[in-house]
Amino acid sequence: MKTDIAIAQANQAAPIETIAAKLGLTAAEIEPYGHDKAKLPGATLAKLRQRPLGKLVLVTSINPTPAGEGKSTVTVGLADALNQSHHSAVIALREPSLGPVMGMKGGATGGGYAQVVPMADINLHFTGDMHALTAANNTLAALIDNHLHQGNQLNLDPKRIRWPRALDINDRALRETIIGLGKPANGQMRSASFQITVASEMMAILCLAHDLTDLKKRLNQILIGYTYQRQPVFVADLGVAGALTVLLKDALWPNLVQTLEQTPAIIHGGPFANIAHGCNSILATEAALHAGEYAITEAGFGADLGAEKFLDIVTPQLPKAPDVIVVVATIRALKYNGGQPLADLDHENLAALRQGYQNLQRHLRNMQRYQIPVVASINQFATDTSAELTLLQDLIAADHVDSALTSVFADGGKGGLALADLVVTAAQRPATYQRLYQDSADVVTKLTTIAQKIYGAAAVELTPTAQRQLRQLRKFGWENLPVCIAKTQYSFSDDPKALGAPSGFTLTIRELIPKLGAGFIVAMAGNILTMPGLPAHPAAEKIDIDADGQITGLS
Ligand code: ADP
């Protein structure tokens, strides 16, 4: 089979106006970026909001492994399949980050014959949203350091500044830095840090803002640090939220593109699910909900991270909760979870599959807690044997969950018709969305609820630093916010090596960081880093372009 980039490059995309027409929008109602990308501006979103809401389908998966799961691939293929079966479906997806594109995982535009295009543009600079976010983030950082340099009227303690710089590249050398070295004119010397843009509060704010007014309000609420008297200082005190909003005025609007089968796809915002909240913007999901009969969205990494955050942080901000949850699994990844080494995954191993099934089983049960119909999608790989496929279907059926074999990678939308049928049937069943916790609960209760009910932990432990931060949250009245746990994506626990379905462990919370603009408290569990590093052989080593502009090696 051809590579993802070769398939994408061979595709004849429809003009973006044709895709807009499928959403009932005229050429004047979109802002084209070239021939095959467009922004949906505020006035267009307001127009879409007048229409009834469609059904919302959330695609999630088992814990990721190096073997690959294929959430984006299934999301795209499911929407194509729904359109093939005459149900209008619109996709809402996250924007890829250059970190994984150049690093280890690759892009985030699906795979095989279930992709969104233009694949290379979307994976690289797209419509510039990521750069606008980085610029807004670093403008604020520069304004803070300038404030210190110009006399520090706000009395900010340089050792208590809580606003990191950002870059959308995995650059481990920037995790901890010293800035302001040299002459007095170079500003105050202090230690500073960098995060990857997709972990930044700017990204979370963009993804949770309802409109320009809400965006500015959230930017004003950002906590930038504390005074020498340990009083909080906000962006509002600096008086620069207007300028930051201006920097984000276009990035706020969702981007319209298409799949290989010309299904409309709205791609916007891209927080990682391990170190951030993991879901595309609420504006993108909302637009998809009003634009089609079915809105198909995806939450990052396993259902313990992205889906939990979608259901507990994002859903309360949306006009409706999901009607169906699709949990994607692959035979390969389940065998890996069951102890089969990566190099052997091409070989049949029913015992490892049975053992690894525990991972899928727990994710299915977790999703059922939210009282939304749950179905499973088995994303087929060429190496799956029929005995393995039968066993997995039987295991899922024994748990009273419907499953469909999905071959959208090889076959495009027609490989997702069985899944589309399941989703349409499940969407008719009653969904009585039940959130896992209430915001009014105290932080430890919220953390313990997620840790015990979703992760399988016995208890939660706060380090002395986290305990001190908890006292501060209480003192300033910031406890009534949802919690966003930053944790390894590889395991239910905070130990990336504990595969399968570990239980009885203690989840250690290292830090509690108020993100008042985003409106949640980040709880750092285990050794998770908000600025990833590159592997020994980054994907960048394989990426190339020829004299005609043909790209190779992008995946
Ligand atoms: P996720 O969204 O879960 O991170 P993706 O859909 O981005 O996963 O897929 C990850 C990688 O696996 C992509 O490179 C994709 O091309 C590949 N992939 C997905 N499904 C299949 C499949 N059924 N067969 C072969 N490769 C696949």
Coordinates of C-alpha atoms and ligand atoms in Angstrom, one line a residue:
M1 CA 0.0 0.0 0.0
K2 CA 1.1 3.6 -0.7
T3 CA 2.4 5.8 2.1
D4 CA 0.0 8.2 3.8
I5 CA 1.6 11.2 2.2
A6 CA 1.6 9.5 -1.3
I7 CA -2.1 8.8 -1.0
A8 CA -2.8 12.4 0.2
Q9 CA -0.7 13.9 -2.6
A10 CA -2.5 11.8 -5.3
N11 CA -5.9 13.0 -4.1
Q12 CA -7.8 15.6 -6.1
A13 CA -9.4 17.9 -3.4
A14 CA -12.6 19.7 -4.1
P15 CA -12.4 23.5 -4.0
I16 CA -13.1 24.6 -0.4
E17 CA -16.2 26.5 -1.6
T18 CA -17.7 23.1 -2.6
I19 CA -17.1 21.8 0.9
A20 CA -18.6 24.9 2.4
A21 CA -21.7 24.4 0.2
K22 CA -22.1 20.9 1.8
L23 CA -22.5 22.8 5.1
G24 CA -25.0 25.2 3.5
L25 CA -22.5 28.0 3.5
T26 CA -21.8 30.4 0.6
A27 CA -18.4 31.4 -0.6
A28 CA -18.9 34.8 1.1
E29 CA -19.4 33.1 4.4
I30 CA -16.0 31.5 4.6
E31 CA -12.5 33.0 4.6
P32 CA -10.4 31.0 2.2
Y33 CA -6.7 30.3 2.9
G34 CA -5.6 29.2 -0.5
H35 CA -7.9 26.7 -2.5
D36 CA -8.4 24.0 0.0
K37 CA -8.5 25.6 3.5
A38 CA -10.8 28.2 5.0
K39 CA -11.7 29.8 8.3
L40 CA -15.2 29.9 9.6
P41 CA -15.5 33.4 11.0
G42 CA -17.7 34.5 13.9
A43 CA -20.6 35.7 11.8
T44 CA -20.7 32.3 10.1
L45 CA -20.6 30.5 13.4
A46 CA -23.5 32.6 14.6
K47 CA -25.5 31.7 11.5
L48 CA -24.8 28.0 12.1
R49 CA -25.9 28.3 15.7
Q50 CA -29.5 29.0 14.4
R51 CA -29.7 25.5 13.1
P52 CA -30.7 22.4 15.2
L53 CA -28.1 20.3 16.9
G54 CA -27.0 17.0 15.4
K55 CA -25.8 13.9 17.3
L56 CA -22.4 14.0 18.9
V57 CA -20.1 11.1 18.6
L58 CA -16.9 11.0 20.7
V59 CA -14.0 8.7 19.4
T60 CA -11.5 7.6 22.0
S61 CA -9.3 4.5 22.5
I62 CA -7.3 2.2 24.6
N63 CA -3.9 3.4 26.0
P64 CA -1.6 4.2 23.2
T65 CA 1.3 1.9 22.4
P66 CA 4.1 2.0 19.9
A67 CA 2.0 -0.4 17.9
G68 CA -0.6 2.3 17.0
E69 CA -4.3 2.6 17.6
G70 CA -5.8 4.8 15.0
K71 CA -8.3 7.1 16.6
S72 CA -7.9 9.9 13.9
T73 CA -8.0 7.3 11.2
V74 CA -11.3 5.8 12.5
T75 CA -12.8 9.2 13.2
V76 CA -12.2 10.2 9.5
G77 CA -13.3 6.8 8.2
L78 CA -16.5 6.8 10.4
A79 CA -17.5 10.2 9.1
D80 CA -16.9 9.1 5.5
A81 CA -18.9 5.9 6.1
L82 CA -21.8 7.9 7.6
N83 CA -21.8 10.1 4.5
Q84 CA -21.7 7.1 2.2
S85 CA -24.8 5.8 4.1
H86 CA -26.6 9.1 3.5
H87 CA -26.2 10.6 7.0
S88 CA -24.5 13.9 6.8
A89 CA -21.5 13.8 9.1
V90 CA -19.0 16.6 9.9
I91 CA -15.7 16.0 11.6
A92 CA -14.2 18.1 14.4
L93 CA -10.5 17.3 15.0
R94 CA -7.4 18.8 16.7
E95 CA -4.7 20.5 14.8
P96 CA -1.4 18.6 14.7
S97 CA 1.7 19.9 16.6
L98 CA 5.1 20.1 15.0
G99 CA 6.5 18.4 18.1
P100 CA 5.3 14.9 17.2
V101 CA 5.4 15.6 13.4
M102 CA 9.2 16.2 13.6
G103 CA 9.6 13.9 16.6
M104 CA 8.3 10.4 17.1
K105 CA 4.6 10.0 16.6
G106 CA 4.1 11.7 13.2
G107 CA 1.2 13.9 12.2
A108 CA -2.4 13.7 13.1
T109 CA -4.4 13.7 9.9
G110 CA -5.5 10.0 9.9
G111 CA -3.9 7.3 7.8
G112 CA -4.3 5.3 4.6
Y113 CA -7.5 6.0 2.8
A114 CA -9.0 7.7 5.8
Q115 CA -7.3 11.0 5.9
V116 CA -8.0 14.7 6.0
V117 CA -6.3 16.9 3.4
P118 CA -4.2 18.9 2.5
M119 CA -2.2 16.5 4.7
A120 CA 1.2 18.3 4.6
D121 CA -0.3 21.8 5.2
I122 CA -2.4 20.6 8.1
N123 CA 0.6 18.9 9.7
L124 CA 2.9 21.8 9.1
H125 CA 1.8 25.5 9.4
F126 CA -1.8 25.1 8.4
T127 CA -3.5 28.5 8.8
G128 CA -1.0 29.7 11.3
D129 CA -3.0 29.1 14.5
M130 CA -0.2 27.4 16.3
H131 CA 2.2 30.3 15.4
A132 CA -0.4 32.9 16.6
L133 CA -0.7 31.1 19.9
T134 CA 3.1 30.9 20.3
A135 CA 3.3 34.6 19.5
A136 CA 0.6 35.5 22.0
N137 CA 2.2 33.4 24.7
N138 CA 5.6 34.9 24.2
T139 CA 4.3 38.5 23.8
L140 CA 2.8 38.1 27.3
A141 CA 6.2 36.7 28.6
A142 CA 8.0 39.6 27.0
L143 CA 5.6 42.1 28.6
I144 CA 6.1 40.5 32.0
D145 CA 9.9 40.8 31.7
N146 CA 9.6 44.3 30.4
H147 CA 7.4 45.2 33.4
L148 CA 10.1 44.0 35.7
H149 CA 12.7 45.9 33.8
Q150 CA 10.7 49.2 33.7
G151 CA 10.4 49.5 37.5
N152 CA 8.1 46.6 38.5
Q153 CA 5.1 48.7 39.7
L154 CA 3.1 45.6 40.4
N155 CA 5.8 44.4 42.8
L156 CA 6.0 41.1 41.0
D157 CA 8.5 38.6 42.6
P158 CA 10.7 37.4 39.7
K159 CA 11.0 34.1 41.5
R160 CA 7.3 33.6 41.5
I161 CA 6.5 34.3 37.9
R162 CA 4.2 31.5 36.7
W163 CA 4.0 32.3 33.0
P164 CA 6.4 30.1 30.8
R165 CA 7.5 30.9 27.3
A166 CA 6.3 28.5 24.5
L167 CA 7.5 26.9 21.3
D168 CA 5.7 24.2 19.2
I169 CA 8.9 22.1 18.9
N170 CA 10.3 19.4 21.1
D171 CA 13.3 21.2 22.5
R172 CA 14.5 19.7 25.7
A173 CA 17.3 22.3 26.0
L174 CA 14.8 25.0 26.7
R175 CA 13.0 23.2 29.6
E176 CA 14.9 25.3 32.1
T177 CA 16.7 28.5 31.0
I178 CA 18.3 31.6 32.4
I179 CA 17.1 34.8 30.7
G180 CA 18.3 38.4 31.0
L181 CA 22.0 37.6 31.0
G182 CA 24.5 40.4 30.3
K183 CA 24.1 44.2 30.6
P184 CA 21.5 45.9 32.8
A185 CA 19.7 46.9 29.6
N186 CA 19.0 43.2 28.8
G187 CA 16.5 43.0 31.6
Q188 CA 16.4 41.3 34.9
M189 CA 18.2 38.0 35.1
R190 CA 16.0 35.1 36.2
S191 CA 15.4 31.5 35.6
A192 CA 12.6 30.8 33.1
S193 CA 11.1 27.8 31.3
F194 CA 9.5 26.8 28.0
Q195 CA 6.5 24.6 27.3
I196 CA 5.4 23.1 24.0
T197 CA 2.7 25.4 22.6
V198 CA 0.1 22.6 22.8
A199 CA 0.6 22.3 26.5
S200 CA 0.2 26.1 27.1
E201 CA -2.7 27.8 28.8
M202 CA -3.0 30.0 25.6
M203 CA -4.0 26.8 23.7
A204 CA -6.5 25.7 26.4
I205 CA -8.0 29.2 26.4
L206 CA -8.4 29.2 22.6
C207 CA -10.1 25.8 22.8
L208 CA -12.5 26.7 25.5
A209 CA -13.4 30.3 24.5
H210 CA -16.9 30.9 23.1
D211 CA -16.3 34.1 21.3
L212 CA -13.9 37.2 21.2
T213 CA -15.5 38.6 24.4
D214 CA -15.0 35.4 26.3
L215 CA -11.5 35.0 24.9
K216 CA -10.5 38.5 26.2
K217 CA -12.2 37.7 29.6
R218 CA -10.2 34.5 29.9
L219 CA -7.0 36.2 28.9
N220 CA -7.6 38.8 31.6
Q221 CA -8.0 36.1 34.2
I222 CA -4.6 34.4 33.5
L223 CA -2.5 34.2 36.7
I224 CA 1.0 35.4 35.8
G225 CA 2.6 35.2 39.2
Y226 CA 2.7 36.6 42.7
T227 CA 4.0 39.7 44.4
Y228 CA 6.7 39.7 47.1
Q229 CA 3.8 39.7 49.5
R230 CA 2.5 36.6 47.8
Q231 CA -0.6 38.2 46.3
P232 CA -1.7 36.9 42.9
V233 CA -1.1 39.1 39.8
F234 CA -3.2 38.7 36.6
V235 CA -3.0 39.7 33.0
A236 CA -5.8 42.2 33.9
D237 CA -3.2 44.0 36.2
L238 CA -0.8 44.4 33.2
G239 CA -3.6 45.7 31.0
V240 CA -2.6 43.7 27.9
A241 CA -5.5 41.4 27.3
G242 CA -6.7 43.5 24.4
A243 CA -3.3 43.2 22.5
L244 CA -3.3 39.4 23.2
T245 CA -6.8 39.1 21.8
V246 CA -5.8 41.0 18.7
L247 CA -3.0 38.5 18.2
L248 CA -5.5 35.6 18.4
K249 CA -8.4 37.2 16.5
D250 CA -8.1 34.9 13.4
A251 CA -6.7 31.9 15.3
L252 CA -10.0 31.8 17.3
W253 CA -12.0 30.8 14.3
P254 CA -12.1 27.1 13.2
N255 CA -10.6 25.9 10.0
L256 CA -12.5 24.0 7.3
V257 CA -10.9 21.3 5.2
Q258 CA -12.0 17.9 3.8
T259 CA -11.4 14.2 3.9
L260 CA -10.1 12.2 0.9
E261 CA -13.9 11.5 0.3
Q262 CA -14.7 15.2 0.6
T263 CA -16.4 15.0 4.0
P264 CA -16.2 18.4 5.7
A265 CA -13.7 18.4 8.5
I266 CA -13.4 21.3 11.0
I267 CA -9.9 21.2 12.5
H268 CA -9.1 23.6 15.3
G269 CA -7.0 23.8 18.4
G270 CA -4.6 21.0 19.4
P271 CA -3.9 20.5 23.1
F272 CA -2.1 17.2 24.0
A273 CA -4.2 15.0 26.2
N274 CA -1.4 13.9 28.5
I275 CA -0.1 17.4 29.5
A276 CA -3.2 19.4 28.6
H277 CA -6.9 18.8 28.1
G278 CA -6.7 17.0 24.7
C279 CA -9.7 18.1 22.8
N280 CA -10.3 20.4 19.7
S281 CA -11.9 23.7 20.3
I282 CA -15.5 23.9 21.5
L283 CA -16.2 26.3 18.6
A284 CA -15.2 23.5 16.1
T285 CA -17.3 20.9 17.9
E286 CA -20.2 23.3 18.1
A287 CA -20.0 24.2 14.4
A288 CA -19.9 20.5 13.5
L289 CA -22.9 19.8 15.7
H290 CA -25.0 22.5 13.9
A291 CA -23.7 21.7 10.4
G292 CA -24.4 18.1 10.1
E293 CA -26.7 15.2 11.3
Y294 CA -23.6 13.7 13.1
A295 CA -20.6 15.5 14.5
I296 CA -17.7 13.2 15.0
T297 CA -14.9 14.4 17.3
E298 CA -11.9 12.7 18.8
A299 CA -10.2 13.1 22.2
G300 CA -6.5 12.5 22.5
F301 CA -4.6 9.5 23.7
G302 CA -6.5 6.8 25.7
A303 CA -9.9 7.3 27.2
D304 CA -8.4 7.7 30.7
L305 CA -7.0 11.1 29.5
G306 CA -8.7 12.7 26.5
A307 CA -12.1 11.3 26.9
E308 CA -12.2 11.9 30.7
K309 CA -11.3 15.5 30.0
F310 CA -13.8 15.8 27.2
L311 CA -16.5 14.5 29.4
D312 CA -15.6 16.3 32.7
I313 CA -14.1 19.6 31.4
V314 CA -15.3 20.3 27.9
T315 CA -18.8 18.8 27.8
P316 CA -20.2 21.3 30.4
Q317 CA -19.1 24.0 27.9
L318 CA -20.9 22.4 24.9
P319 CA -24.6 22.7 24.0
K320 CA -24.9 18.9 24.4
A321 CA -23.1 15.8 25.7
P322 CA -22.0 13.0 23.4
D323 CA -24.8 10.6 22.2
V324 CA -22.3 7.8 21.5
I325 CA -18.8 7.0 22.5
V326 CA -16.6 4.9 20.2
V327 CA -13.6 3.1 21.8
V328 CA -11.0 2.2 19.2
A329 CA -8.7 -0.8 19.8
T330 CA -6.2 -2.7 17.7
I331 CA -5.3 -6.4 18.0
R332 CA -1.6 -5.3 17.9
A333 CA -1.9 -2.8 20.7
L334 CA -3.9 -5.2 22.9
K335 CA -1.3 -7.9 22.4
Y336 CA 1.4 -5.4 23.4
N337 CA -0.6 -4.6 26.5
G338 CA -0.7 -8.3 27.1
G339 CA 3.0 -8.6 27.2
Q340 CA 3.9 -9.5 23.6
P341 CA 7.1 -7.7 22.5
L342 CA 6.9 -5.0 19.8
A343 CA 9.0 -7.0 17.4
D344 CA 6.7 -10.0 17.6
L345 CA 3.4 -8.3 17.1
D346 CA 3.0 -9.6 13.5
H347 CA 2.6 -13.1 15.0
E348 CA -0.7 -14.5 16.2
N349 CA -0.8 -14.7 20.0
L350 CA -4.2 -15.4 21.4
A351 CA -3.0 -15.6 25.0
A352 CA -1.4 -12.1 24.9
L353 CA -4.6 -10.7 23.2
R354 CA -6.8 -12.2 26.0
Q355 CA -4.4 -10.8 28.7
G356 CA -4.2 -7.4 27.0
Y357 CA -8.0 -7.2 26.5
Q358 CA -8.2 -6.1 30.2
N359 CA -7.0 -2.7 29.0
L360 CA -9.9 -2.3 26.5
Q361 CA -12.3 -3.8 29.0
R362 CA -11.5 -1.2 31.6
H363 CA -11.8 1.7 29.1
L364 CA -15.2 0.4 28.0
R365 CA -16.5 0.1 31.6
N366 CA -15.1 3.6 32.4
M367 CA -16.9 5.1 29.5
Q368 CA -20.2 3.4 30.5
R369 CA -20.0 5.2 33.8
Y370 CA -20.9 8.4 32.0
Q371 CA -24.2 6.7 31.0
I372 CA -23.7 7.3 27.3
P373 CA -24.0 4.4 24.8
V374 CA -20.6 2.9 24.1
V375 CA -19.5 0.8 21.1
A376 CA -16.1 -0.6 20.2
S377 CA -14.2 -0.3 16.8
I378 CA -11.6 -2.9 16.0
N379 CA -9.2 -1.0 13.7
Q380 CA -8.0 -3.8 11.4
F381 CA -4.3 -4.2 10.5
A382 CA -3.2 -6.4 7.7
T383 CA -1.4 -8.6 10.2
D384 CA -4.5 -9.5 12.3
T385 CA -5.4 -13.2 12.0
S386 CA -9.0 -14.3 11.8
A387 CA -8.6 -16.3 15.0
E388 CA -7.5 -13.1 16.7
L389 CA -10.4 -11.0 15.3
T390 CA -12.9 -13.6 16.3
L391 CA -11.5 -13.8 19.8
L392 CA -11.5 -10.1 20.3
Q393 CA -15.1 -9.8 19.0
D394 CA -16.2 -12.6 21.4
L395 CA -14.4 -10.9 24.4
I396 CA -16.2 -7.6 23.7
A397 CA -19.5 -9.3 23.2
A398 CA -19.1 -11.1 26.5
D399 CA -19.0 -7.7 28.1
H400 CA -22.3 -6.8 26.4
V401 CA -20.8 -4.1 24.1
D402 CA -21.4 -4.0 20.4
S403 CA -18.3 -4.0 18.2
A404 CA -17.5 -3.5 14.5
L405 CA -14.5 -4.5 12.4
T406 CA -13.2 -1.3 10.8
S407 CA -11.0 -1.4 7.7
V408 CA -11.1 2.3 6.9
F409 CA -7.2 2.6 6.6
A410 CA -7.3 0.1 3.7
D411 CA -10.7 0.8 2.3
G412 CA -11.8 4.4 3.2
G413 CA -15.4 5.0 4.2
K414 CA -16.7 1.6 2.9
G415 CA -14.5 0.0 5.5
G416 CA -16.4 1.8 8.2
L417 CA -20.0 1.0 7.1
A418 CA -20.5 -1.6 9.9
L419 CA -19.3 0.9 12.5
A420 CA -21.5 3.6 11.0
D421 CA -24.5 1.3 11.4
L422 CA -23.6 0.6 15.0
V423 CA -23.2 4.3 15.8
V424 CA -26.6 5.2 14.1
T425 CA -28.3 2.5 16.2
A426 CA -26.5 3.5 19.4
A427 CA -27.4 7.1 18.9
Q428 CA -31.1 6.2 19.2
R429 CA -30.6 4.8 22.6
P430 CA -31.1 7.1 25.6
A431 CA -27.9 8.9 26.8
T432 CA -28.3 10.4 30.3
Y433 CA -24.8 12.0 30.6
Q434 CA -23.6 11.7 34.2
R435 CA -20.5 13.7 35.0
L436 CA -17.9 12.0 37.2
Y437 CA -17.6 14.8 39.8
Q438 CA -19.0 18.3 40.6
D439 CA -16.8 21.3 40.4
S440 CA -17.9 22.3 43.9
A441 CA -16.2 19.2 45.4
D442 CA -12.7 19.9 47.0
V443 CA -9.7 19.3 44.8
V444 CA -8.6 16.1 46.6
T445 CA -12.0 14.6 46.2
K446 CA -12.0 15.4 42.5
L447 CA -8.6 13.9 42.0
T448 CA -9.4 10.8 44.1
T449 CA -12.6 10.3 42.1
I450 CA -10.8 10.3 38.8
A451 CA -7.9 8.2 40.1
Q452 CA -10.1 5.5 41.6
K453 CA -13.0 5.4 39.1
I454 CA -11.0 5.9 35.9
Y455 CA -7.4 4.9 36.6
G456 CA -8.0 2.1 39.1
A457 CA -5.8 3.6 41.8
A458 CA -6.3 2.9 45.5
A459 CA -5.4 6.4 46.6
V460 CA -4.0 9.8 45.7
E461 CA -1.0 11.2 47.5
L462 CA 0.1 14.9 47.3
T463 CA 3.8 15.8 47.6
P464 CA 4.7 18.5 50.1
T465 CA 4.9 21.0 47.2
A466 CA 1.4 20.0 46.0
Q467 CA 0.0 20.3 49.5
R468 CA 1.4 23.8 49.8
Q469 CA -0.1 24.7 46.4
L470 CA -3.4 23.2 47.6
R471 CA -3.4 25.5 50.6
Q472 CA -2.8 28.4 48.3
L473 CA -5.7 27.4 46.0
R474 CA -8.0 27.3 49.0
K475 CA -6.7 30.6 50.4
F476 CA -7.5 32.4 47.1
G477 CA -10.8 30.6 46.5
W478 CA -9.8 28.7 43.3
E479 CA -10.8 25.3 44.4
N480 CA -14.1 25.2 42.5
L481 CA -12.6 24.4 39.2
P482 CA -12.4 21.1 37.3
V483 CA -9.1 19.3 37.4
C484 CA -7.0 18.4 34.4
I485 CA -4.6 15.6 35.3
A486 CA -1.2 15.6 33.4
K487 CA -0.2 12.0 33.3
T488 CA 1.6 9.5 31.1
Q489 CA -0.5 8.3 28.2
Y490 CA 0.9 4.8 28.2
S491 CA -0.7 3.5 31.4
F492 CA -3.8 3.9 33.5
S493 CA -1.3 4.7 36.3
D494 CA 1.5 7.3 36.6
D495 CA 4.0 4.6 35.7
P496 CA 4.4 4.4 31.9
K497 CA 5.6 0.8 32.2
A498 CA 2.5 -0.5 34.0
L499 CA 0.5 -1.8 30.9
G500 CA -2.8 -3.7 30.9
A501 CA -5.1 -2.7 33.7
P502 CA -3.0 -2.0 36.8
S503 CA -4.9 -1.4 40.1
G504 CA -4.2 -0.8 43.7
F505 CA -1.5 1.8 43.1
T506 CA -1.1 5.3 44.6
L507 CA -1.3 8.2 42.2
T508 CA 1.3 10.8 43.2
I509 CA 0.4 14.4 42.5
R510 CA 3.6 16.5 42.3
E511 CA 2.1 19.9 41.6
L512 CA -1.2 21.7 41.4
I513 CA -1.2 24.6 39.0
P514 CA -4.1 27.0 38.7
K515 CA -4.9 27.9 35.0
L516 CA -7.5 30.5 35.7
G517 CA -7.9 31.7 32.1
A518 CA -8.5 28.1 31.0
G519 CA -10.7 27.5 34.0
F520 CA -9.1 24.4 35.4
I521 CA -6.5 23.2 37.8
V522 CA -3.6 21.2 36.3
A523 CA -2.5 18.3 38.5
M524 CA 0.9 17.0 37.5
A525 CA 1.1 13.2 38.2
G526 CA 4.4 11.3 38.0
N527 CA 7.3 12.5 35.9
I528 CA 5.4 14.1 33.0
L529 CA 7.1 16.9 31.1
T530 CA 5.4 19.9 29.5
M531 CA 8.3 20.3 27.0
P532 CA 8.9 16.9 25.4
G533 CA 12.3 15.9 23.9
L534 CA 13.2 14.3 20.6
P535 CA 14.1 10.6 20.2
A536 CA 17.4 9.3 19.0
H537 CA 16.1 9.1 15.5
P538 CA 13.4 11.8 15.1
A539 CA 10.9 11.6 12.2
A540 CA 12.7 14.8 10.8
E541 CA 15.5 12.5 9.6
K542 CA 13.1 10.9 7.1
I543 CA 11.3 14.0 5.8
D544 CA 12.4 15.4 2.5
I545 CA 11.1 17.4 -0.5
D546 CA 12.2 17.3 -4.2
A547 CA 12.6 20.1 -6.7
D548 CA 8.9 19.8 -7.7
G549 CA 7.7 20.2 -4.1
Q550 CA 6.8 16.5 -3.7
I551 CA 7.2 15.7 0.0
T552 CA 8.3 12.3 1.3
G553 CA 8.5 10.8 4.7
L554 CA 5.8 12.8 6.4
S555 CA 3.5 10.5 8.2
Ligands
ADP1 P1 -4.2 8.1 16.9 O1 -5.2 9.2 16.4 O2 -4.8 7.1 17.8 O3 -3.0 8.7 17.4 P2 -3.7 7.7 14.1 O4 -5.1 7.6 13.4 O5 -3.1 9.1 14.0 O6 -3.8 7.3 15.6 O7 -2.8 6.6 13.5 C1 -1.5 6.5 13.9 C2 -0.7 5.9 12.8 O8 -1.1 4.5 12.6 C3 -0.8 6.6 11.5 O9 0.5 6.7 10.9 C4 -1.7 5.7 10.7 O10 -1.4 5.8 9.3 C5 -1.4 4.3 11.2 N1 -2.6 3.4 11.1 C6 -3.8 3.7 11.7 N2 -4.6 2.6 11.4 C7 -3.9 1.8 10.7 C8 -4.2 0.5 10.1 N3 -5.4 -0.1 10.3 N4 -3.3 -0.2 9.4 C9 -2.0 0.4 9.3 N5 -1.7 1.6 9.8 C10 -2.6 2.3 10.5

